[in-house]
Amino acid sequence: MRVLFVCLGNICRSPTAEAVFRQQLSAAGLDAQVAVDSAGTSDWHVGKPADTRTRLAAQRRGYDMTALRGRQVQVEDFSRFDLILAMDASNLAELQALQPADSHAQLDLYLRRYQLALDEMPDPYYGGEEGFEQVLDLAEQAAACLLAEVRGRL
Ligand code: 4NP
């Protein structure tokens, strides 16, 4: 199974979702069975490490994001991934517009899929520290739900 997380810049929300889910997969012993990646709808931060505030907040909770680099969603992603999870409604709309007619990838809003407190992952980029903590809180809750779904599908 292959899962792709998508946000706007691929330096805050989707790489956090990726790092948190990777850790939960690994703890469950399922990392060899599920491929995980993240990408942005924009090309603004291609090749760049995750946002410093994102990396430091993640590091405080034991997630290592140093190896991650920004990349933009490509048309090939719609054939490579089974499940493409958008962080907000605007990311989802962009993905729906890009999806080729012959792609069987399932697109969804990550938090809404699991009926968490919010439907969308709030963009922390222009806000304060608490926004990065909130992204981590939501990513941890959603990853547990996604892990349960993956267990059922494997
Ligand atoms: P992300 O956050 O989509 O969660 O990676 C953002 C990163 C960069 C920008 C906006 C949002 N930006 O305007 O450069």
Short mmCIF file of N, CA and C and ligand atoms in Angstrom, two decimals:
data_model
loop_
_atom_site.label_atom_id
_atom_site.label_comp_id
_atom_site.label_asym_id
_atom_site.label_seq_id
_atom_site.Cartn_x
_atom_site.Cartn_y
_atom_site.Cartn_z
N MET A 1 0.84 -1.19 0.00
CA MET A 1 0.00 0.00 0.00
C MET A 1 0.88 1.25 0.00
N ARG A 2 0.40 2.30 -0.69
CA ARG A 2 1.20 3.53 -0.81
C ARG A 2 0.35 4.74 -0.47
N VAL A 3 0.88 5.56 0.43
CA VAL A 3 0.13 6.72 0.94
C VAL A 3 0.94 8.00 0.70
N LEU A 4 0.30 9.01 0.14
CA LEU A 4 0.95 10.31 -0.09
C LEU A 4 0.18 11.39 0.66
N PHE A 5 0.90 12.20 1.45
CA PHE A 5 0.31 13.34 2.15
C PHE A 5 0.62 14.60 1.35
N VAL A 6 -0.38 15.47 1.21
CA VAL A 6 -0.19 16.67 0.39
C VAL A 6 -0.68 17.94 1.10
N CYS A 7 0.18 18.99 1.07
CA CYS A 7 -0.23 20.32 1.52
C CYS A 7 0.20 21.33 0.46
N LEU A 8 0.31 22.59 0.82
CA LEU A 8 0.67 23.62 -0.16
C LEU A 8 2.18 23.66 -0.41
N GLY A 9 2.97 23.80 0.66
CA GLY A 9 4.40 24.02 0.50
C GLY A 9 5.27 22.80 0.67
N ASN A 10 4.73 21.73 1.27
CA ASN A 10 5.47 20.52 1.64
C ASN A 10 6.65 20.83 2.58
N ILE A 11 6.45 21.85 3.42
CA ILE A 11 7.49 22.12 4.44
C ILE A 11 6.90 22.18 5.85
N CYS A 12 5.59 22.18 6.01
CA CYS A 12 5.01 22.21 7.36
C CYS A 12 4.08 21.01 7.60
N ARG A 13 2.88 21.05 7.04
CA ARG A 13 1.86 20.06 7.41
C ARG A 13 2.11 18.66 6.84
N SER A 14 2.30 18.55 5.52
CA SER A 14 2.42 17.19 4.96
C SER A 14 3.70 16.47 5.39
N PRO A 15 4.85 17.17 5.53
CA PRO A 15 6.02 16.42 6.04
C PRO A 15 5.84 16.02 7.50
N THR A 16 5.08 16.81 8.27
CA THR A 16 4.78 16.41 9.65
C THR A 16 3.91 15.16 9.64
N ALA A 17 2.88 15.17 8.80
CA ALA A 17 2.01 13.99 8.69
C ALA A 17 2.84 12.77 8.29
N GLU A 18 3.77 12.97 7.36
CA GLU A 18 4.64 11.86 6.90
C GLU A 18 5.50 11.33 8.04
N ALA A 19 6.19 12.22 8.75
CA ALA A 19 7.11 11.79 9.82
C ALA A 19 6.37 11.08 10.94
N VAL A 20 5.22 11.61 11.31
CA VAL A 20 4.44 11.01 12.41
C VAL A 20 3.90 9.64 12.00
N PHE A 21 3.38 9.55 10.79
CA PHE A 21 2.82 8.26 10.33
C PHE A 21 3.93 7.22 10.16
N ARG A 22 5.08 7.65 9.64
CA ARG A 22 6.22 6.73 9.50
C ARG A 22 6.58 6.13 10.85
N GLN A 23 6.63 6.98 11.87
CA GLN A 23 7.02 6.48 13.19
C GLN A 23 5.99 5.48 13.73
N GLN A 24 4.71 5.78 13.52
CA GLN A 24 3.67 4.85 14.01
C GLN A 24 3.71 3.52 13.24
N LEU A 25 3.98 3.63 11.93
CA LEU A 25 4.09 2.41 11.11
C LEU A 25 5.25 1.55 11.58
N SER A 26 6.37 2.22 11.84
CA SER A 26 7.56 1.51 12.26
C SER A 26 7.34 0.85 13.62
N ALA A 27 6.70 1.56 14.54
CA ALA A 27 6.41 1.00 15.86
C ALA A 27 5.49 -0.22 15.74
N ALA A 28 4.64 -0.21 14.71
CA ALA A 28 3.71 -1.32 14.50
C ALA A 28 4.35 -2.44 13.68
N GLY A 29 5.60 -2.23 13.22
CA GLY A 29 6.29 -3.24 12.42
C GLY A 29 5.75 -3.34 11.00
N LEU A 30 5.11 -2.28 10.53
CA LEU A 30 4.48 -2.32 9.19
C LEU A 30 5.20 -1.45 8.16
N ASP A 31 6.37 -0.92 8.51
CA ASP A 31 7.01 0.03 7.60
C ASP A 31 7.43 -0.60 6.27
N ALA A 32 7.67 -1.91 6.25
CA ALA A 32 8.06 -2.54 4.98
C ALA A 32 6.86 -2.73 4.06
N GLN A 33 5.67 -2.68 4.62
CA GLN A 33 4.48 -2.97 3.82
C GLN A 33 3.74 -1.73 3.32
N VAL A 34 4.13 -0.58 3.83
CA VAL A 34 3.45 0.65 3.42
C VAL A 34 4.48 1.69 3.01
N ALA A 35 4.36 2.20 1.79
CA ALA A 35 5.24 3.27 1.33
C ALA A 35 4.59 4.60 1.66
N VAL A 36 5.38 5.54 2.15
CA VAL A 36 4.85 6.83 2.60
C VAL A 36 5.69 7.95 2.01
N ASP A 37 5.02 9.01 1.55
CA ASP A 37 5.74 10.17 1.05
C ASP A 37 4.87 11.40 1.26
N SER A 38 5.42 12.58 0.98
CA SER A 38 4.62 13.80 1.03
C SER A 38 5.05 14.72 -0.11
N ALA A 39 4.17 15.66 -0.47
CA ALA A 39 4.44 16.58 -1.58
C ALA A 39 3.59 17.82 -1.39
N GLY A 40 3.95 18.87 -2.13
CA GLY A 40 3.19 20.12 -2.10
C GLY A 40 2.50 20.37 -3.42
N THR A 41 1.40 21.10 -3.39
CA THR A 41 0.76 21.47 -4.66
C THR A 41 1.57 22.58 -5.34
N SER A 42 2.30 23.38 -4.57
CA SER A 42 3.12 24.44 -5.14
C SER A 42 4.56 23.95 -5.35
N ASP A 43 5.32 24.75 -6.11
CA ASP A 43 6.75 24.42 -6.30
C ASP A 43 7.64 25.38 -5.50
N TRP A 44 7.05 26.05 -4.52
CA TRP A 44 7.76 27.13 -3.82
C TRP A 44 8.94 26.66 -2.99
N HIS A 45 8.90 25.44 -2.49
CA HIS A 45 9.96 24.99 -1.56
C HIS A 45 10.59 23.68 -2.02
N VAL A 46 10.60 23.46 -3.34
CA VAL A 46 11.18 22.23 -3.89
C VAL A 46 12.67 22.14 -3.50
N GLY A 47 13.07 21.01 -2.98
CA GLY A 47 14.47 20.77 -2.60
C GLY A 47 14.86 21.32 -1.24
N LYS A 48 13.93 22.01 -0.58
CA LYS A 48 14.25 22.65 0.71
C LYS A 48 13.90 21.72 1.87
N PRO A 49 14.65 21.84 2.98
CA PRO A 49 14.26 21.09 4.19
C PRO A 49 12.94 21.62 4.72
N ALA A 50 12.35 20.88 5.63
CA ALA A 50 11.11 21.35 6.26
C ALA A 50 11.39 22.65 7.01
N ASP A 51 10.34 23.45 7.18
CA ASP A 51 10.40 24.71 7.92
C ASP A 51 11.08 24.48 9.28
N THR A 52 11.95 25.40 9.67
CA THR A 52 12.71 25.25 10.93
C THR A 52 11.78 25.08 12.13
N ARG A 53 10.69 25.86 12.17
CA ARG A 53 9.75 25.76 13.30
C ARG A 53 9.09 24.38 13.32
N THR A 54 8.77 23.87 12.14
CA THR A 54 8.18 22.53 12.02
C THR A 54 9.17 21.48 12.53
N ARG A 55 10.42 21.60 12.08
CA ARG A 55 11.44 20.59 12.45
C ARG A 55 11.71 20.59 13.94
N LEU A 56 11.79 21.80 14.53
CA LEU A 56 12.09 21.88 15.97
C LEU A 56 10.93 21.36 16.80
N ALA A 57 9.71 21.71 16.42
CA ALA A 57 8.54 21.21 17.17
C ALA A 57 8.48 19.68 17.08
N ALA A 58 8.76 19.15 15.89
CA ALA A 58 8.74 17.69 15.71
C ALA A 58 9.84 17.03 16.53
N GLN A 59 11.01 17.65 16.50
CA GLN A 59 12.16 17.09 17.24
C GLN A 59 11.86 17.00 18.74
N ARG A 60 11.15 17.99 19.28
CA ARG A 60 10.80 17.96 20.71
C ARG A 60 9.91 16.77 21.05
N ARG A 61 9.22 16.24 20.05
CA ARG A 61 8.39 15.05 20.30
C ARG A 61 9.05 13.77 19.79
N GLY A 62 10.31 13.89 19.37
CA GLY A 62 11.04 12.68 18.97
C GLY A 62 10.92 12.30 17.50
N TYR A 63 10.42 13.22 16.66
CA TYR A 63 10.34 12.93 15.21
C TYR A 63 11.52 13.60 14.51
N ASP A 64 12.23 12.84 13.70
CA ASP A 64 13.39 13.38 12.99
C ASP A 64 12.98 13.71 11.55
N MET A 65 12.95 14.99 11.22
CA MET A 65 12.54 15.40 9.87
C MET A 65 13.72 15.93 9.05
N THR A 66 14.95 15.71 9.54
CA THR A 66 16.11 16.32 8.88
C THR A 66 16.31 15.86 7.44
N ALA A 67 15.93 14.62 7.13
CA ALA A 67 16.20 14.09 5.79
C ALA A 67 15.13 14.50 4.76
N LEU A 68 14.03 15.07 5.21
CA LEU A 68 12.94 15.37 4.27
C LEU A 68 13.25 16.61 3.44
N ARG A 69 12.86 16.56 2.17
CA ARG A 69 13.04 17.70 1.26
C ARG A 69 11.73 17.94 0.51
N GLY A 70 11.46 19.21 0.26
CA GLY A 70 10.21 19.56 -0.42
C GLY A 70 10.18 19.07 -1.86
N ARG A 71 9.02 18.63 -2.29
CA ARG A 71 8.82 18.30 -3.71
C ARG A 71 7.39 18.65 -4.09
N GLN A 72 7.17 18.83 -5.39
CA GLN A 72 5.84 19.17 -5.87
C GLN A 72 5.12 17.91 -6.35
N VAL A 73 3.81 17.89 -6.18
CA VAL A 73 2.99 16.78 -6.70
C VAL A 73 3.23 16.66 -8.21
N GLN A 74 3.36 15.41 -8.68
CA GLN A 74 3.54 15.16 -10.12
C GLN A 74 2.39 14.29 -10.61
N VAL A 75 2.15 14.31 -11.88
CA VAL A 75 1.04 13.54 -12.43
C VAL A 75 1.26 12.04 -12.16
N GLU A 76 2.52 11.62 -12.11
CA GLU A 76 2.83 10.20 -11.83
C GLU A 76 2.37 9.77 -10.44
N ASP A 77 2.26 10.73 -9.52
CA ASP A 77 1.83 10.37 -8.16
C ASP A 77 0.44 9.73 -8.16
N PHE A 78 -0.37 10.08 -9.14
CA PHE A 78 -1.74 9.55 -9.19
C PHE A 78 -1.79 8.08 -9.61
N SER A 79 -0.69 7.59 -10.19
CA SER A 79 -0.62 6.14 -10.47
C SER A 79 0.25 5.42 -9.45
N ARG A 80 1.15 6.14 -8.78
CA ARG A 80 2.06 5.51 -7.81
C ARG A 80 1.42 5.28 -6.45
N PHE A 81 0.46 6.13 -6.08
CA PHE A 81 -0.10 6.06 -4.72
C PHE A 81 -1.55 5.57 -4.75
N ASP A 82 -1.91 4.79 -3.71
CA ASP A 82 -3.28 4.28 -3.58
C ASP A 82 -4.17 5.31 -2.89
N LEU A 83 -3.57 6.01 -1.92
CA LEU A 83 -4.33 6.92 -1.09
C LEU A 83 -3.57 8.25 -1.03
N ILE A 84 -4.23 9.34 -1.43
CA ILE A 84 -3.59 10.66 -1.43
C ILE A 84 -4.41 11.54 -0.48
N LEU A 85 -3.78 11.94 0.62
CA LEU A 85 -4.49 12.61 1.70
C LEU A 85 -4.10 14.08 1.77
N ALA A 86 -5.07 14.96 1.50
CA ALA A 86 -4.84 16.40 1.48
C ALA A 86 -5.02 16.98 2.87
N MET A 87 -4.22 18.02 3.17
CA MET A 87 -4.30 18.65 4.48
C MET A 87 -5.45 19.65 4.57
N ASP A 88 -5.76 20.34 3.46
CA ASP A 88 -6.91 21.25 3.49
C ASP A 88 -7.71 21.16 2.20
N ALA A 89 -8.86 21.84 2.20
CA ALA A 89 -9.81 21.73 1.09
C ALA A 89 -9.23 22.29 -0.21
N SER A 90 -8.38 23.30 -0.08
CA SER A 90 -7.78 23.88 -1.27
C SER A 90 -6.78 22.90 -1.90
N ASN A 91 -6.00 22.22 -1.07
CA ASN A 91 -5.09 21.17 -1.58
C ASN A 91 -5.89 20.08 -2.29
N LEU A 92 -7.01 19.68 -1.67
CA LEU A 92 -7.84 18.62 -2.24
C LEU A 92 -8.41 19.03 -3.60
N ALA A 93 -8.87 20.28 -3.69
CA ALA A 93 -9.43 20.77 -4.96
C ALA A 93 -8.35 20.77 -6.05
N GLU A 94 -7.13 21.16 -5.69
CA GLU A 94 -6.03 21.15 -6.67
C GLU A 94 -5.73 19.73 -7.13
N LEU A 95 -5.73 18.80 -6.19
CA LEU A 95 -5.47 17.40 -6.54
C LEU A 95 -6.55 16.85 -7.45
N GLN A 96 -7.81 17.18 -7.14
CA GLN A 96 -8.92 16.69 -7.96
C GLN A 96 -8.80 17.21 -9.39
N ALA A 97 -8.34 18.45 -9.52
CA ALA A 97 -8.19 19.04 -10.86
C ALA A 97 -7.04 18.40 -11.64
N LEU A 98 -6.03 17.91 -10.91
CA LEU A 98 -4.85 17.32 -11.56
C LEU A 98 -5.02 15.83 -11.85
N GLN A 99 -5.94 15.16 -11.17
CA GLN A 99 -6.01 13.69 -11.26
C GLN A 99 -6.40 13.23 -12.67
N PRO A 100 -5.55 12.41 -13.31
CA PRO A 100 -5.88 11.89 -14.64
C PRO A 100 -7.12 10.97 -14.57
N ALA A 101 -7.83 10.90 -15.68
CA ALA A 101 -9.07 10.12 -15.71
C ALA A 101 -8.84 8.64 -15.42
N ASP A 102 -7.64 8.13 -15.78
CA ASP A 102 -7.39 6.70 -15.58
C ASP A 102 -6.73 6.38 -14.23
N SER A 103 -6.63 7.37 -13.36
CA SER A 103 -6.01 7.13 -12.04
C SER A 103 -7.03 6.55 -11.07
N HIS A 104 -6.59 5.51 -10.35
CA HIS A 104 -7.47 4.89 -9.36
C HIS A 104 -7.15 5.32 -7.94
N ALA A 105 -6.23 6.27 -7.80
CA ALA A 105 -5.87 6.74 -6.46
C ALA A 105 -7.10 7.33 -5.78
N GLN A 106 -7.22 7.02 -4.50
CA GLN A 106 -8.32 7.60 -3.72
C GLN A 106 -7.84 8.90 -3.09
N LEU A 107 -8.59 9.97 -3.30
CA LEU A 107 -8.24 11.29 -2.74
C LEU A 107 -9.18 11.59 -1.59
N ASP A 108 -8.63 12.19 -0.51
CA ASP A 108 -9.50 12.53 0.62
C ASP A 108 -8.85 13.63 1.44
N LEU A 109 -9.65 14.24 2.31
CA LEU A 109 -9.13 15.18 3.31
C LEU A 109 -8.71 14.33 4.51
N TYR A 110 -7.46 14.48 4.92
CA TYR A 110 -6.89 13.58 5.95
C TYR A 110 -7.72 13.57 7.24
N LEU A 111 -7.98 14.73 7.81
CA LEU A 111 -8.67 14.77 9.11
C LEU A 111 -10.15 14.43 8.99
N ARG A 112 -10.78 14.87 7.93
CA ARG A 112 -12.21 14.59 7.76
C ARG A 112 -12.47 13.10 7.60
N ARG A 113 -11.52 12.43 6.94
CA ARG A 113 -11.67 10.99 6.70
C ARG A 113 -11.89 10.24 8.02
N TYR A 114 -11.28 10.75 9.10
CA TYR A 114 -11.37 10.07 10.40
C TYR A 114 -12.21 10.84 11.40
N GLN A 115 -12.97 11.81 10.90
CA GLN A 115 -13.91 12.58 11.74
C GLN A 115 -13.24 13.14 12.98
N LEU A 116 -12.09 13.73 12.79
CA LEU A 116 -11.42 14.39 13.91
C LEU A 116 -12.08 15.74 14.18
N ALA A 117 -11.62 16.46 15.21
CA ALA A 117 -12.28 17.70 15.65
C ALA A 117 -12.35 18.75 14.54
N LEU A 118 -11.34 18.76 13.66
CA LEU A 118 -11.32 19.68 12.53
C LEU A 118 -11.32 18.87 11.24
N ASP A 119 -11.90 19.44 10.17
CA ASP A 119 -11.85 18.78 8.86
C ASP A 119 -10.52 19.04 8.16
N GLU A 120 -9.94 20.22 8.45
CA GLU A 120 -8.73 20.64 7.76
C GLU A 120 -7.60 20.87 8.76
N MET A 121 -6.39 20.61 8.34
CA MET A 121 -5.21 20.88 9.15
C MET A 121 -4.88 22.37 8.99
N PRO A 122 -5.00 23.17 10.05
CA PRO A 122 -4.75 24.62 9.89
C PRO A 122 -3.30 24.89 9.47
N ASP A 123 -3.14 25.82 8.53
CA ASP A 123 -1.81 26.17 8.03
C ASP A 123 -1.07 26.98 9.11
N PRO A 124 0.06 26.46 9.61
CA PRO A 124 0.76 27.15 10.71
C PRO A 124 1.75 28.21 10.22
N TYR A 125 1.94 28.31 8.91
CA TYR A 125 3.08 29.06 8.35
C TYR A 125 3.16 30.50 8.81
N TYR A 126 2.02 31.19 8.85
CA TYR A 126 2.03 32.61 9.20
C TYR A 126 1.67 32.87 10.66
N GLY A 127 1.57 31.80 11.46
CA GLY A 127 1.16 31.97 12.85
C GLY A 127 2.29 31.72 13.84
N GLY A 128 1.91 31.53 15.11
CA GLY A 128 2.88 31.33 16.19
C GLY A 128 3.17 29.86 16.46
N GLU A 129 3.96 29.65 17.51
CA GLU A 129 4.40 28.31 17.90
C GLU A 129 3.26 27.32 18.09
N GLU A 130 2.14 27.83 18.64
CA GLU A 130 1.04 26.92 18.99
C GLU A 130 0.48 26.23 17.74
N GLY A 131 0.59 26.90 16.60
CA GLY A 131 0.09 26.30 15.36
C GLY A 131 0.85 25.03 14.99
N PHE A 132 2.15 25.03 15.28
CA PHE A 132 2.98 23.86 14.94
C PHE A 132 2.68 22.70 15.90
N GLU A 133 2.38 23.07 17.15
CA GLU A 133 1.98 22.04 18.13
C GLU A 133 0.63 21.44 17.73
N GLN A 134 -0.27 22.31 17.26
CA GLN A 134 -1.60 21.81 16.85
C GLN A 134 -1.48 20.86 15.66
N VAL A 135 -0.61 21.19 14.71
CA VAL A 135 -0.39 20.30 13.56
C VAL A 135 0.10 18.93 14.04
N LEU A 136 1.02 18.94 15.00
CA LEU A 136 1.53 17.67 15.54
C LEU A 136 0.44 16.90 16.27
N ASP A 137 -0.36 17.60 17.07
CA ASP A 137 -1.45 16.94 17.79
C ASP A 137 -2.39 16.25 16.80
N LEU A 138 -2.79 16.99 15.77
CA LEU A 138 -3.73 16.45 14.78
C LEU A 138 -3.09 15.32 13.98
N ALA A 139 -1.81 15.50 13.63
CA ALA A 139 -1.11 14.46 12.85
C ALA A 139 -1.02 13.16 13.66
N GLU A 140 -0.80 13.28 14.97
CA GLU A 140 -0.71 12.07 15.81
C GLU A 140 -2.07 11.37 15.90
N GLN A 141 -3.12 12.15 16.05
CA GLN A 141 -4.47 11.54 16.13
C GLN A 141 -4.84 10.88 14.80
N ALA A 142 -4.59 11.60 13.70
CA ALA A 142 -4.97 11.07 12.39
C ALA A 142 -4.14 9.84 12.03
N ALA A 143 -2.85 9.86 12.39
CA ALA A 143 -1.97 8.72 12.06
C ALA A 143 -2.46 7.44 12.74
N ALA A 144 -2.95 7.56 13.96
CA ALA A 144 -3.46 6.38 14.67
C ALA A 144 -4.67 5.80 13.92
N CYS A 145 -5.51 6.68 13.40
CA CYS A 145 -6.70 6.24 12.64
C CYS A 145 -6.28 5.62 11.31
N LEU A 146 -5.32 6.26 10.64
CA LEU A 146 -4.83 5.73 9.36
C LEU A 146 -4.16 4.36 9.57
N LEU A 147 -3.42 4.24 10.65
CA LEU A 147 -2.77 2.95 10.95
C LEU A 147 -3.82 1.85 11.12
N ALA A 148 -4.90 2.18 11.80
CA ALA A 148 -5.98 1.20 12.00
C ALA A 148 -6.59 0.83 10.64
N GLU A 149 -6.77 1.81 9.78
CA GLU A 149 -7.31 1.53 8.44
C GLU A 149 -6.36 0.64 7.65
N VAL A 150 -5.08 0.97 7.70
CA VAL A 150 -4.07 0.21 6.96
C VAL A 150 -4.03 -1.24 7.43
N ARG A 151 -4.09 -1.44 8.74
CA ARG A 151 -4.11 -2.81 9.29
C ARG A 151 -5.27 -3.60 8.69
N GLY A 152 -6.41 -2.95 8.55
CA GLY A 152 -7.59 -3.61 8.00
C GLY A 152 -7.46 -3.91 6.51
N ARG A 153 -6.65 -3.12 5.81
CA ARG A 153 -6.53 -3.28 4.36
C ARG A 153 -5.41 -4.21 3.94
N LEU A 154 -4.43 -4.43 4.81
CA LEU A 154 -3.27 -5.27 4.45
C LEU A 154 -3.62 -6.75 4.43
P1 4NP B 1 2.52 23.89 4.30
O1 4NP B 1 2.70 25.41 4.83
O2 4NP B 1 1.59 23.97 3.10
O3 4NP B 1 1.91 23.20 5.46
O4 4NP B 1 3.91 23.40 3.94
C1 4NP B 1 3.08 26.47 4.03
C2 4NP B 1 4.40 26.60 3.66
C3 4NP B 1 4.80 27.69 2.93
C4 4NP B 1 3.88 28.63 2.55
C5 4NP B 1 2.55 28.51 2.91
C6 4NP B 1 2.15 27.42 3.65
N1 4NP B 1 4.32 29.76 1.80
O5 4NP B 1 3.50 30.69 1.60
O6 4NP B 1 5.49 29.81 1.36
#
